[in-house]
Short mmCIF file of C-alpha atoms (C1' of nucleotides) in Angstrom, two decimals:
data_model
loop_
_atom_site.label_atom_id
_atom_site.label_comp_id
_atom_site.label_asym_id
_atom_site.label_seq_id
_atom_site.Cartn_x
_atom_site.Cartn_y
_atom_site.Cartn_z
CA MET A 1 51.41 -43.41 -29.88
CA VAL A 2 51.63 -39.75 -29.23
CA ASN A 3 55.24 -39.88 -30.20
CA GLU A 4 54.57 -41.63 -33.42
CA ARG A 5 52.11 -39.01 -34.39
CA GLU A 6 54.39 -36.21 -33.42
CA PHE A 7 57.18 -37.83 -35.32
CA LEU A 8 55.14 -38.05 -38.47
CA ALA A 9 53.79 -34.61 -38.10
CA ASP A 10 57.18 -33.11 -37.50
CA TYR A 11 58.96 -34.75 -40.34
CA GLN A 12 56.42 -35.15 -43.09
CA PRO A 13 54.57 -31.89 -43.17
CA ALA A 14 54.34 -32.17 -46.95
CA ALA A 15 52.22 -35.27 -46.48
CA TYR A 16 49.39 -33.07 -45.25
CA PRO A 17 47.00 -31.48 -47.72
CA ALA A 18 47.90 -27.98 -48.76
CA VAL A 19 46.54 -25.28 -46.53
CA ALA A 20 46.45 -21.53 -46.83
CA VAL A 21 46.30 -18.77 -44.26
CA THR A 22 44.51 -15.50 -44.81
CA VAL A 23 43.68 -12.46 -42.75
CA ASP A 24 40.20 -10.98 -42.79
CA ILE A 25 39.44 -7.65 -41.26
CA VAL A 26 36.42 -6.36 -39.42
CA ALA A 27 37.04 -2.64 -39.82
CA LEU A 28 34.54 -0.49 -37.98
CA THR A 29 33.85 3.20 -38.11
CA ILE A 30 31.00 5.54 -37.39
CA ARG A 31 29.33 7.37 -40.26
CA ASP A 32 26.24 9.53 -39.97
CA GLY A 33 25.59 8.25 -36.49
CA ARG A 34 25.67 4.64 -37.58
CA LEU A 35 28.14 1.87 -36.95
CA CYS A 36 29.58 0.77 -40.27
CA VAL A 37 31.80 -2.05 -41.40
CA LEU A 38 34.10 -2.08 -44.41
CA LEU A 39 33.01 -4.57 -47.07
CA VAL A 40 34.29 -5.45 -50.51
CA GLU A 41 32.42 -7.09 -53.32
CA ARG A 42 33.98 -10.31 -54.50
CA ALA A 43 34.82 -10.37 -58.17
CA GLU A 44 35.84 -14.02 -58.37
CA HIS A 45 34.50 -17.37 -57.40
CA PRO A 46 33.68 -18.60 -54.95
CA TYR A 47 30.96 -16.24 -53.81
CA ALA A 48 31.45 -13.98 -56.83
CA GLY A 49 29.32 -10.88 -56.45
CA ARG A 50 28.81 -11.44 -52.75
CA ARG A 51 30.03 -8.94 -50.23
CA ALA A 52 32.82 -10.01 -47.95
CA LEU A 53 35.18 -8.69 -45.32
CA PRO A 54 38.37 -7.32 -46.83
CA GLY A 55 41.33 -9.62 -46.52
CA GLY A 56 43.82 -11.72 -48.36
CA PHE A 57 46.55 -14.27 -48.14
CA VAL A 58 49.36 -13.82 -45.68
CA ARG A 59 52.74 -13.38 -47.35
CA GLU A 60 56.19 -13.48 -45.84
CA GLU A 61 55.20 -11.08 -43.15
CA ALA A 62 53.88 -11.09 -39.62
CA LEU A 63 50.17 -11.56 -39.12
CA ASP A 64 49.69 -8.07 -37.76
CA GLY A 65 51.62 -6.75 -40.73
CA ALA A 66 49.44 -8.62 -43.18
CA ALA A 67 46.31 -7.20 -41.59
CA LEU A 68 47.66 -3.68 -41.67
CA ARG A 69 48.73 -4.08 -45.28
CA GLU A 70 45.34 -5.34 -46.38
CA LEU A 71 43.51 -2.61 -44.56
CA ASN A 72 45.82 -0.03 -45.99
CA GLU A 73 45.26 -1.36 -49.49
CA GLU A 74 41.53 -0.93 -49.12
CA THR A 75 41.30 2.30 -47.23
CA GLY A 76 44.65 4.02 -47.18
CA LEU A 77 44.40 3.93 -43.41
CA THR A 78 47.68 3.42 -41.64
CA ARG A 79 47.25 4.63 -38.10
CA VAL A 80 44.38 2.53 -36.88
CA HIS A 81 43.83 0.43 -33.84
CA LEU A 82 44.20 -3.18 -35.01
CA GLU A 83 43.88 -6.23 -32.84
CA GLN A 84 43.61 -9.91 -33.49
CA LEU A 85 40.09 -11.21 -33.10
CA LYS A 86 40.00 -14.95 -33.63
CA THR A 87 41.01 -17.62 -36.11
CA TYR A 88 38.48 -19.53 -38.17
CA GLY A 89 39.44 -22.81 -39.72
CA ASP A 90 36.51 -25.17 -40.13
CA PRO A 91 37.08 -27.60 -42.96
CA GLY A 92 34.85 -26.56 -45.80
CA ARG A 93 34.59 -22.90 -44.89
CA ASP A 94 36.31 -22.23 -48.22
CA PRO A 95 35.33 -24.63 -51.02
CA ARG A 96 38.68 -24.35 -52.77
CA MET A 97 40.97 -25.71 -50.11
CA ARG A 98 41.63 -25.69 -46.42
CA VAL A 99 41.88 -22.03 -45.55
CA PHE A 100 42.52 -20.70 -42.08
CA SER A 101 41.50 -17.12 -41.60
CA VAL A 102 42.99 -15.01 -38.86
CA ALA A 103 40.41 -12.31 -38.27
CA TYR A 104 41.38 -8.84 -37.10
CA LEU A 105 39.35 -6.06 -35.61
CA ALA A 106 40.07 -2.47 -36.61
CA PHE A 107 38.69 0.78 -35.29
CA ALA A 108 38.84 3.67 -37.70
CA PRO A 109 38.24 7.28 -36.83
CA LEU A 110 35.42 9.06 -38.61
CA LEU A 111 35.70 8.30 -42.31
CA PRO A 112 39.24 8.81 -43.48
CA GLU A 113 37.92 8.41 -47.03
CA PRO A 114 34.26 8.08 -47.88
CA GLU A 115 34.86 5.16 -50.21
CA ALA A 116 37.95 3.24 -51.11
CA GLY A 117 39.73 4.13 -54.35
CA SER A 118 36.20 4.27 -55.76
CA ASP A 119 37.64 2.17 -58.51
CA ALA A 120 37.61 -1.55 -58.78
CA SER A 121 36.94 -3.62 -55.72
CA GLY A 122 34.09 -1.47 -54.55
CA ALA A 123 35.04 -1.29 -50.93
CA ALA A 124 32.34 0.49 -49.00
CA TRP A 125 31.33 1.33 -45.46
CA VAL A 126 28.07 -0.45 -44.83
CA PRO A 127 25.87 -0.02 -41.73
CA VAL A 128 26.35 -3.20 -39.75
CA GLU A 129 22.67 -4.02 -39.65
CA GLN A 130 22.71 -4.17 -43.45
CA ALA A 131 25.85 -6.30 -43.55
CA THR A 132 24.26 -9.72 -43.89
CA GLY A 133 24.59 -12.56 -46.33
CA LEU A 134 28.35 -12.17 -46.56
CA ALA A 135 30.63 -14.66 -48.28
CA PHE A 136 32.22 -17.59 -46.49
CA ASP A 137 31.65 -17.49 -42.74
CA HIS A 138 32.04 -13.75 -42.65
CA ASP A 139 28.63 -13.22 -41.05
CA THR A 140 29.93 -15.12 -38.07
CA ILE A 141 33.23 -13.27 -38.04
CA LEU A 142 31.45 -9.92 -38.16
CA ALA A 143 29.16 -10.94 -35.32
CA ASP A 144 32.14 -11.98 -33.22
CA GLY A 145 33.88 -8.71 -34.05
CA LEU A 146 30.89 -6.67 -32.97
CA ASP A 147 30.63 -8.58 -29.73
CA ARG A 148 34.27 -7.92 -29.05
CA ALA A 149 34.05 -4.26 -29.95
CA ARG A 150 31.05 -3.73 -27.71
CA ALA A 151 32.76 -5.48 -24.84
CA LYS A 152 35.99 -3.57 -25.26
CA LEU A 153 34.27 -0.22 -25.00
CA GLU A 154 33.44 -1.16 -21.46
CA TYR A 155 36.91 -1.59 -20.10
CA THR A 156 39.25 0.13 -22.54
CA PRO A 157 39.40 3.68 -23.86
CA LEU A 158 38.91 2.27 -27.35
CA ALA A 159 36.01 4.58 -28.11
CA THR A 160 38.54 7.36 -28.48
CA ALA A 161 39.91 5.47 -31.50
CA PHE A 162 36.61 6.24 -33.23
CA ALA A 163 36.89 9.93 -32.50
CA GLY A 164 39.21 12.50 -33.97
CA ASP A 165 42.22 13.89 -32.15
CA GLU A 166 39.99 16.26 -30.22
CA PHE A 167 36.46 15.53 -29.23
CA THR A 168 33.73 16.54 -26.84
CA ILE A 169 32.26 14.37 -24.14
CA SER A 170 29.02 14.34 -26.07
CA GLU A 171 30.72 13.04 -29.17
CA LEU A 172 32.28 10.32 -27.09
CA ARG A 173 28.89 9.50 -25.64
CA GLN A 174 27.41 9.28 -29.11
CA ILE A 175 30.08 6.73 -30.03
CA TYR A 176 29.10 4.57 -27.09
CA ALA A 177 25.44 4.99 -27.92
CA VAL A 178 25.92 4.01 -31.55
CA VAL A 179 28.10 1.00 -30.86
CA TRP A 180 25.98 -0.25 -28.00
CA GLY A 181 22.73 0.68 -29.67
CA GLU A 182 21.27 2.45 -26.66
CA GLU A 183 21.20 5.95 -25.30
CA LEU A 184 23.25 6.82 -22.26
CA HIS A 185 22.39 9.22 -19.47
CA ALA A 186 24.28 12.36 -20.43
CA GLY A 187 24.99 13.58 -16.93
CA ASN A 188 26.16 10.28 -15.57
CA PHE A 189 28.29 9.61 -18.63
CA HIS A 190 29.93 12.99 -18.26
CA ARG A 191 30.69 12.43 -14.60
CA LYS A 192 32.00 8.97 -15.23
CA VAL A 193 34.30 9.78 -18.13
CA LEU A 194 35.92 12.63 -16.25
CA SER A 195 36.32 10.54 -13.11
CA VAL A 196 38.12 7.59 -14.71
CA PRO A 197 41.82 8.37 -14.52
CA GLY A 198 43.59 8.58 -17.86
CA PHE A 199 40.50 8.20 -20.01
CA VAL A 200 40.47 11.72 -21.41
CA GLU A 201 42.44 14.86 -20.72
CA SER A 202 41.30 18.40 -21.28
CA THR A 203 42.80 20.45 -24.08
CA GLY A 204 41.75 23.65 -22.34
CA GLN A 205 39.90 24.60 -25.50
CA THR A 206 36.22 24.68 -26.26
CA ALA A 207 34.48 24.03 -29.55
CA THR A 208 33.98 27.10 -31.72
CA ARG A 209 30.25 26.72 -31.62
CA GLY A 210 27.54 24.87 -29.80
CA GLY A 211 25.65 21.87 -31.03
CA GLU A 212 23.59 21.76 -34.19
CA ARG A 213 20.43 22.45 -32.33
CA GLY A 214 21.68 24.69 -29.60
CA GLY A 215 23.53 24.42 -26.34
CA PRO A 216 26.71 25.98 -24.97
CA LYS A 217 30.14 25.50 -26.51
CA PRO A 218 31.42 22.18 -25.18
CA LYS A 219 34.93 21.70 -23.85
CA LEU A 220 37.36 19.72 -25.95
CA TYR A 221 39.29 16.68 -24.79
CA ARG A 222 41.86 14.32 -26.21
CA ALA A 223 42.51 10.67 -25.42
CA GLY A 224 44.36 10.07 -22.15
CA ASP A 225 47.12 7.58 -21.49
CA ALA A 226 45.09 4.84 -19.84
CA LYS A 227 45.08 1.44 -21.47
CA LEU A 228 42.33 0.14 -19.25
CA LEU A 229 39.37 1.92 -17.74
CA HIS A 230 39.07 1.55 -14.02
CA PRO A 231 36.42 1.42 -12.91
CA ALA A 232 34.90 0.16 -16.13
CA LEU A 233 32.09 1.89 -17.97
CA LEU A 234 29.42 -0.75 -17.73
CA ARG A 235 26.76 -1.21 -20.34
CA PRO A 236 23.28 -0.53 -18.98
CA GLY A 237 20.58 -3.15 -19.09
CA ARG A 238 22.75 -6.15 -18.43
CA GLU A 239 21.04 -7.00 -15.21
CA GLU A 240 19.79 -10.40 -16.28
CA ASP A 241 23.19 -11.59 -17.31
CA VAL A 242 24.07 -14.01 -19.99
CA ARG A 243 23.32 -17.41 -18.58
CA MET B 1 46.35 -3.13 -58.14
CA VAL B 2 44.42 -4.56 -55.32
CA ASN B 3 42.44 -6.60 -57.76
CA GLU B 4 45.50 -7.96 -59.42
CA ARG B 5 46.83 -9.12 -56.12
CA GLU B 6 43.56 -10.65 -55.12
CA PHE B 7 43.30 -12.35 -58.43
CA LEU B 8 46.69 -13.91 -58.09
CA ALA B 9 46.12 -14.88 -54.53
CA ASP B 10 42.79 -16.45 -55.27
CA TYR B 11 43.84 -18.54 -58.21
CA GLN B 12 47.41 -19.49 -57.55
CA PRO B 13 47.50 -20.49 -53.91
CA ALA B 14 50.04 -23.17 -54.77
CA ALA B 15 52.43 -20.43 -55.79
CA TYR B 16 52.83 -19.50 -52.17
CA PRO B 17 55.40 -21.30 -50.03
CA ALA B 18 54.03 -24.22 -48.08
CA VAL B 19 52.62 -23.37 -44.70
CA ALA B 20 51.41 -25.48 -41.84
CA VAL B 21 48.93 -24.86 -39.07
CA THR B 22 49.26 -26.28 -35.60
CA VAL B 23 47.44 -25.94 -32.35
CA ASP B 24 49.33 -25.39 -29.11
CA ILE B 25 47.66 -25.65 -25.76
CA VAL B 26 48.18 -23.74 -22.57
CA ALA B 27 46.57 -26.19 -20.18
CA LEU B 28 46.38 -24.93 -16.62
CA THR B 29 45.53 -26.68 -13.41
CA ILE B 30 46.19 -26.26 -9.73
CA ARG B 31 48.38 -28.76 -7.93
CA ASP B 32 49.54 -28.47 -4.34
CA GLY B 33 48.36 -24.89 -4.19
CA ARG B 34 50.37 -23.89 -7.23
CA LEU B 35 49.30 -22.91 -10.70
CA CYS B 36 50.73 -25.44 -13.13
CA VAL B 37 50.94 -25.71 -16.89
CA LEU B 38 51.16 -28.88 -18.94
CA LEU B 39 54.48 -29.22 -20.75
CA VAL B 40 56.00 -31.90 -22.94
CA GLU B 41 59.63 -32.53 -23.67
CA ARG B 42 60.47 -32.36 -27.34
CA ALA B 43 62.12 -35.50 -28.68
CA GLU B 44 62.90 -34.16 -32.13
CA HIS B 45 64.54 -31.19 -33.68
CA PRO B 46 64.11 -28.34 -33.61
CA TYR B 47 64.46 -27.62 -29.92
CA ALA B 48 65.06 -31.30 -29.13
CA GLY B 49 65.14 -31.79 -25.38
CA ARG B 50 63.48 -28.47 -24.72
CA ARG B 51 60.17 -28.26 -22.99
CA ALA B 52 57.22 -27.02 -25.01
CA LEU B 53 53.49 -26.59 -24.86
CA PRO B 54 51.65 -29.68 -26.05
CA GLY B 55 50.28 -29.41 -29.54
CA GLY B 56 50.44 -30.68 -33.05
CA PHE B 57 49.37 -30.26 -36.61
CA VAL B 58 45.76 -29.65 -37.44
CA ARG B 59 44.23 -32.46 -39.48
CA GLU B 60 40.93 -32.58 -41.31
CA GLU B 61 39.08 -31.37 -38.31
CA ALA B 62 37.88 -28.15 -36.79
CA LEU B 63 40.38 -26.09 -34.81
CA ASP B 64 38.55 -26.65 -31.54
CA GLY B 65 38.49 -30.35 -32.32
CA ALA B 66 42.19 -30.43 -32.97
CA ALA B 67 42.89 -28.75 -29.65
CA LEU B 68 40.65 -31.14 -27.78
CA ARG B 69 42.23 -34.12 -29.50
CA GLU B 70 45.76 -33.00 -28.67
CA LEU B 71 44.89 -32.32 -25.08
CA ASN B 72 43.16 -35.64 -24.78
CA GLU B 73 46.18 -37.43 -26.22
CA GLU B 74 48.39 -35.91 -23.56
CA THR B 75 46.18 -36.04 -20.53
CA GLY B 76 43.16 -38.20 -21.23
CA LEU B 77 41.08 -35.18 -20.35
CA THR B 78 37.92 -34.83 -22.34
CA ARG B 79 35.60 -32.56 -20.40
CA VAL B 80 37.68 -29.43 -20.02
CA HIS B 81 37.03 -25.79 -20.65
CA LEU B 82 38.86 -24.97 -23.88
CA GLU B 83 38.94 -21.61 -25.58
CA GLN B 84 40.92 -20.11 -28.38
CA LEU B 85 43.64 -17.79 -27.16
CA LYS B 86 45.46 -16.22 -30.09
CA THR B 87 47.26 -17.16 -33.27
CA TYR B 88 51.01 -16.79 -33.66
CA GLY B 89 52.54 -16.67 -37.09
CA ASP B 90 55.73 -14.66 -37.21
CA PRO B 91 57.97 -15.82 -40.04
CA GLY B 92 60.84 -17.68 -38.50
CA ARG B 93 59.08 -18.74 -35.33
CA ASP B 94 59.62 -22.31 -36.56
CA PRO B 95 62.90 -22.86 -38.39
CA ARG B 96 61.52 -25.63 -40.58
CA MET B 97 58.85 -23.76 -42.44
CA ARG B 98 56.14 -21.19 -42.05
CA VAL B 99 54.05 -22.48 -39.20
CA PHE B 100 51.00 -20.75 -37.83
CA SER B 101 50.05 -21.83 -34.36
CA VAL B 102 46.55 -21.38 -33.06
CA ALA B 103 46.98 -21.32 -29.30
CA TYR B 104 44.26 -22.58 -26.98
CA LEU B 105 43.72 -22.08 -23.30
CA ALA B 106 42.45 -24.98 -21.20
CA PHE B 107 41.37 -25.11 -17.57
CA ALA B 108 41.64 -28.51 -16.00
CA PRO B 109 40.12 -29.50 -12.68
CA LEU B 110 42.47 -30.67 -9.99
CA LEU B 111 44.83 -33.24 -11.52
CA PRO B 112 42.88 -35.74 -13.55
CA GLU B 113 46.08 -37.74 -13.78
CA PRO B 114 49.28 -36.81 -12.01
CA GLU B 115 51.38 -37.32 -15.11
CA ALA B 116 50.46 -38.20 -18.64
CA GLY B 117 50.84 -41.82 -19.70
CA SER B 118 54.08 -41.63 -17.73
CA ASP B 119 55.57 -43.22 -20.80
CA ALA B 120 57.16 -41.49 -23.71
CA SER B 121 56.58 -37.82 -24.21
CA GLY B 122 57.06 -36.97 -20.60
CA ALA B 123 54.13 -34.65 -20.30
CA ALA B 124 54.18 -33.06 -16.89
CA TRP B 125 52.42 -30.38 -14.88
CA VAL B 126 55.01 -27.72 -14.12
CA PRO B 127 54.52 -24.74 -11.81
CA VAL B 128 54.19 -21.76 -14.10
CA GLU B 129 57.02 -19.85 -12.50
CA GLN B 130 59.34 -22.71 -13.45
CA ALA B 131 58.03 -22.90 -17.01
CA THR B 132 60.64 -20.79 -18.73
CA GLY B 133 62.98 -21.35 -21.64
CA LEU B 134 60.34 -23.14 -23.67
CA ALA B 135 60.73 -24.07 -27.33
CA PHE B 136 59.66 -21.79 -30.16
CA ASP B 137 57.75 -18.73 -28.93
CA HIS B 138 56.02 -20.73 -26.27
CA ASP B 139 57.22 -18.48 -23.46
CA THR B 140 55.22 -15.70 -25.06
CA ILE B 141 52.19 -17.89 -25.63
CA LEU B 142 52.25 -19.03 -22.01
CA ALA B 143 52.50 -15.46 -20.79
CA ASP B 144 49.55 -14.44 -22.95
CA GLY B 145 47.59 -17.42 -21.68
CA LEU B 146 48.25 -16.51 -18.07
CA ASP B 147 47.18 -12.94 -18.67
CA ARG B 148 43.99 -14.15 -20.23
CA ALA B 149 43.30 -16.65 -17.47
CA ARG B 150 43.80 -14.05 -14.77
CA ALA B 151 41.54 -11.60 -16.53
CA LYS B 152 38.83 -14.16 -17.13
CA LEU B 153 38.57 -15.03 -13.47
CA GLU B 154 37.35 -11.52 -12.93
CA TYR B 155 34.27 -11.59 -15.06
CA THR B 156 33.48 -15.25 -15.72
CA PRO B 157 32.81 -18.18 -13.38
CA LEU B 158 35.82 -19.91 -14.91
CA ALA B 159 37.40 -20.58 -11.55
CA THR B 160 34.82 -23.28 -11.04
CA ALA B 161 36.44 -25.14 -13.96
CA PHE B 162 39.49 -25.59 -11.73
CA ALA B 163 37.43 -27.06 -8.95
CA GLY B 164 35.74 -30.42 -8.72
CA ASP B 165 32.02 -30.90 -9.10
CA GLU B 166 31.48 -29.83 -5.54
CA PHE B 167 33.61 -27.34 -3.71
CA THR B 168 33.65 -25.02 -0.76
CA ILE B 169 33.85 -21.26 -0.94
CA SER B 170 37.29 -21.47 0.59
CA GLU B 171 38.50 -23.81 -2.12
CA LEU B 172 37.19 -21.38 -4.69
CA ARG B 173 38.97 -18.55 -2.91
CA GLN B 174 42.20 -20.51 -2.94
CA ILE B 175 41.89 -20.91 -6.70
CA TYR B 176 41.60 -17.16 -7.12
CA ALA B 177 44.48 -16.60 -4.72
CA VAL B 178 46.74 -19.04 -6.54
CA VAL B 179 45.96 -17.78 -10.03
CA TRP B 180 46.16 -14.13 -9.07
CA GLY B 181 49.06 -14.63 -6.73
CA GLU B 182 47.54 -12.70 -3.86
CA GLU B 183 45.42 -13.47 -0.85
CA LEU B 184 41.80 -12.41 -0.78
CA HIS B 185 39.75 -11.21 2.17
CA ALA B 186 37.85 -14.35 3.19
CA GLY B 187 34.74 -12.59 4.46
CA ASN B 188 34.35 -10.26 1.52
CA PHE B 189 35.02 -13.03 -0.96
CA HIS B 190 32.39 -15.17 0.68
CA ARG B 191 29.84 -12.38 0.60
CA LYS B 192 30.63 -11.54 -2.99
CA VAL B 193 30.51 -15.05 -4.41
CA LEU B 194 27.13 -15.73 -2.84
CA SER B 195 25.75 -12.40 -3.99
CA VAL B 196 26.61 -12.75 -7.67
CA PRO B 197 23.63 -14.43 -9.31
CA GLY B 198 24.37 -17.76 -10.93
CA PHE B 199 27.97 -18.03 -9.80
CA VAL B 200 27.50 -20.93 -7.41
CA GLU B 201 24.52 -22.80 -6.05
CA SER B 202 24.29 -24.62 -2.79
CA THR B 203 24.19 -28.40 -2.75
CA GLY B 204 22.61 -28.32 0.69
CA GLN B 205 25.45 -30.53 1.88
CA THR B 206 28.43 -29.75 4.02
CA ALA B 207 31.86 -31.29 3.90
CA THR B 208 32.31 -34.36 6.10
CA ARG B 209 34.96 -32.66 8.11
CA GLY B 210 36.48 -29.30 8.72
CA GLY B 211 39.69 -27.94 7.33
CA GLU B 212 43.11 -29.47 7.82
CA ARG B 213 43.89 -27.20 10.68
CA GLY B 214 40.49 -26.75 12.23
CA GLY B 215 37.32 -24.84 11.64
CA PRO B 216 33.69 -25.78 11.10
CA LYS B 217 32.47 -28.04 8.29
CA PRO B 218 32.10 -25.80 5.27
CA LYS B 219 29.01 -25.86 3.04
CA LEU B 220 29.37 -27.37 -0.39
CA TYR B 221 28.49 -25.64 -3.62
CA ARG B 222 28.47 -26.46 -7.29
CA ALA B 223 28.92 -24.20 -10.31
CA GLY B 224 25.91 -22.10 -11.17
CA ASP B 225 24.53 -21.35 -14.62
CA ALA B 226 25.98 -17.88 -15.11
CA LYS B 227 28.28 -17.36 -18.06
CA LEU B 228 29.35 -13.94 -16.89
CA LEU B 229 29.79 -12.57 -13.39
CA HIS B 230 27.85 -9.44 -12.71
CA PRO B 231 29.04 -7.49 -10.97
CA ALA B 232 32.55 -8.71 -11.67
CA LEU B 233 34.98 -9.92 -9.04
CA LEU B 234 37.70 -7.35 -9.37
CA ARG B 235 41.30 -8.08 -8.62
CA PRO B 236 42.59 -6.04 -5.70
CA GLY B 237 45.51 -3.71 -6.07
CA ARG B 238 44.77 -2.51 -9.57
CA GLU B 239 44.33 1.08 -8.51
CA GLU B 240 47.18 2.46 -10.55
CA ASP B 241 45.89 1.02 -13.78
CA VAL B 242 47.86 -0.15 -16.71
CA ARG B 243 48.87 2.94 -18.57
"C1'" DT C 1 41.12 -29.74 27.39
"C1'" DA C 2 43.67 -25.83 25.45
"C1'" DA C 3 45.22 -23.44 21.54
"C1'" DG C 4 44.91 -22.37 17.05
"C1'" DT C 5 42.26 -22.27 12.65
"C1'" DT C 6 38.42 -21.65 9.79
"C1'" DA C 7 33.55 -20.77 7.98
"C1'" DT C 8 30.30 -17.48 8.00
"C1'" DG C 9 28.10 -13.36 9.10
"C1'" DC C 10 27.88 -8.42 10.66
"C1'" DT C 11 29.18 -3.51 10.85
"C1'" DC C 12 30.73 0.76 9.16
"C1'" DA C 13 32.70 4.22 6.34
"C1'" DA C 14 33.87 5.36 1.61
"C1'" DG C 15 32.88 5.01 -2.97
"C1'" DT C 16 29.87 4.30 -7.18
"C1'" DC C 17 25.66 4.21 -9.75
"C1'" DG C 18 21.23 5.36 -11.83
"C1'" DA C 19 17.83 8.79 -12.15
"C1'" DG C 20 16.44 13.23 -11.87
"C1'" DT C 21 17.00 18.41 -11.50
"C1'" DT C 22 19.07 22.96 -12.19
"C1'" DT C 23 21.55 26.53 -14.40
"C1'" DT C 24 23.48 28.46 -18.19
"C1'" DT C 25 24.65 29.01 -22.94
"C1'" DC C 26 23.64 28.33 -27.43
"C1'" DT C 27 20.97 27.77 -32.22
"C1'" DC C 28 17.01 28.28 -34.85
"C1'" DA C 29 12.72 29.91 -36.40
"C1'" DT C 30 9.67 33.32 -35.91
"C1'" DA D 1 15.07 40.74 -31.33
"C1'" DT D 2 13.02 37.29 -29.05
"C1'" DG D 3 11.16 33.09 -27.35
"C1'" DA D 4 11.36 27.99 -27.66
"C1'" DG D 5 13.93 24.16 -27.49
"C1'" DA D 6 18.41 21.73 -26.93
"C1'" DA D 7 22.53 20.61 -24.93
"C1'" DA D 8 26.70 21.13 -21.60
"C1'" DA D 9 27.96 20.81 -17.09
"C1'" DA D 10 27.20 20.41 -12.33
"C1'" DC D 11 24.64 18.93 -8.37
"C1'" DT D 12 21.47 15.95 -5.39
"C1'" DC D 13 19.74 11.81 -3.39
"C1'" DG D 14 18.80 7.17 -2.33
"C1'" DA D 15 20.28 2.42 -3.33
"C1'" DC D 16 24.11 -0.43 -3.73
"C1'" DT D 17 28.86 -2.18 -3.61
"C1'" DT D 18 33.37 -2.39 -1.59
"C1'" DG D 19 37.25 -2.89 1.57
"C1'" DA D 20 38.61 -3.55 6.20
"C1'" DG D 21 37.74 -5.24 10.60
"C1'" DC D 22 35.38 -7.61 14.18
"C1'" DA D 23 32.57 -11.44 16.19
"C1'" DT D 24 31.01 -16.00 16.84
"C1'" DA D 25 30.87 -20.58 16.73
"C1'" DA D 26 32.53 -24.99 14.99
"C1'" DC D 27 36.30 -27.79 14.29
"C1'" DT D 28 41.22 -29.84 14.40
"C1'" DT D 29 45.44 -31.16 16.47
"C1'" DA D 30 48.41 -31.51 20.35
#
DNA sequence: TAAGTTATGCTCAAGTCGAGTTTTTCTCAT
DNA sequence: ATGAGAAAAACTCGACTTGAGCATAACTTA
């Protein structure tokens, strides 16, 4: 019976209803100390007028390429960290037809451009807590993306993708604080970051001035060559683990 | 320009070349102390005669449902841990047409059935080190699945999905050893497993007899209610981290 | 009954973590 | 200019966690 099915499936693909594959992108950045996601406003039905994650149909290109192209079209960004998140394909998630969406997660350094072309589509960076009521199942996709982003900060040096080429330990700590939504002990964070091999490397320079509200000139660092943090930087307050 | 493209994409999906979506499953189990993956032999072109991961076209069903159905068709398994792995969609990965494959990772307890129906398709559990030269890009998918499985053992109680309902700490340790490919310190493993909240819970029973080659009757445990291990069970020998 | 194997627990030194403190260098407002 | 407040960086200390070994007792097979 399995063979019959396979046979049919292999040789009569046209017998199946038409399907489409899109990529949708959860692009995150930090603006004004807040975690923001890139959203577009839909001009067409379905969900006309609703905000949605940027994305579009996959052409004759690789999936990663499609995601990069879409993101570039909306933001002009080209050198971003992009990784596949998950694929969503429930029947009915798009009222037009069966649409499978391969979601991607992107980490953008501090605002490459405030707004997209400022023209048409109205792409905008929206604080994640205000990004609700999105089109399709994009609320779910965004939630999954945030979960993944928060988890990845723990064991990868991904936070450096949110920072510029050079950054201070405090700036890095602020990134963690904003993404995780909780303050971190400055001293311990400092010790930890410097002790994890390959996380950051010193530039030998210091910032030209201290913080906004005082303090000495901090040293500058750039991202190291580690792909994984070991030991990991664990999120505080996870004692009573997810059961 | 972006709008034009979106407009076209939204309203003329039929203008795009036909695409298909399949699920492919990396189903892992442990047989005779070896990590094995479920493979089928392809009867049809392309790659006729080559071994491949089990899978098939997605019907009018959810992706998770399609994966479960395919796995069930091959093994009869119904209560397995199944999770989405990654989606593969390079143009040309299937010579017939544009095929996107949503790969799933499954963890099966010790051999539900030695072989599939033993009839047709010739589904078989193959030691992973012998599972090479697979059809399509299945070598890559398998490698990604193994990476994911090994990583997940560290911070989730997934290893219990490889064990039966009741198991001994030593059996659990063997699962880790087989999947990771390295022996673990018995005493430390024992201490660690019992100290992580929710990992395992005692049944109060002990096995009816000791090990094959001697030793006291071990206590029996069942899986606990934790979804994440905290602190994690780190793989040894990862000092010089992935750079 | 002897020899070998295993489950389980204990010890100890090294390492890590969270929390708090100290010193010093800045910025800002007076 | 000067004092108050803030932040960078470094240090301390006690509580845990880890890796490596050792110890003991309970079993199996020969």
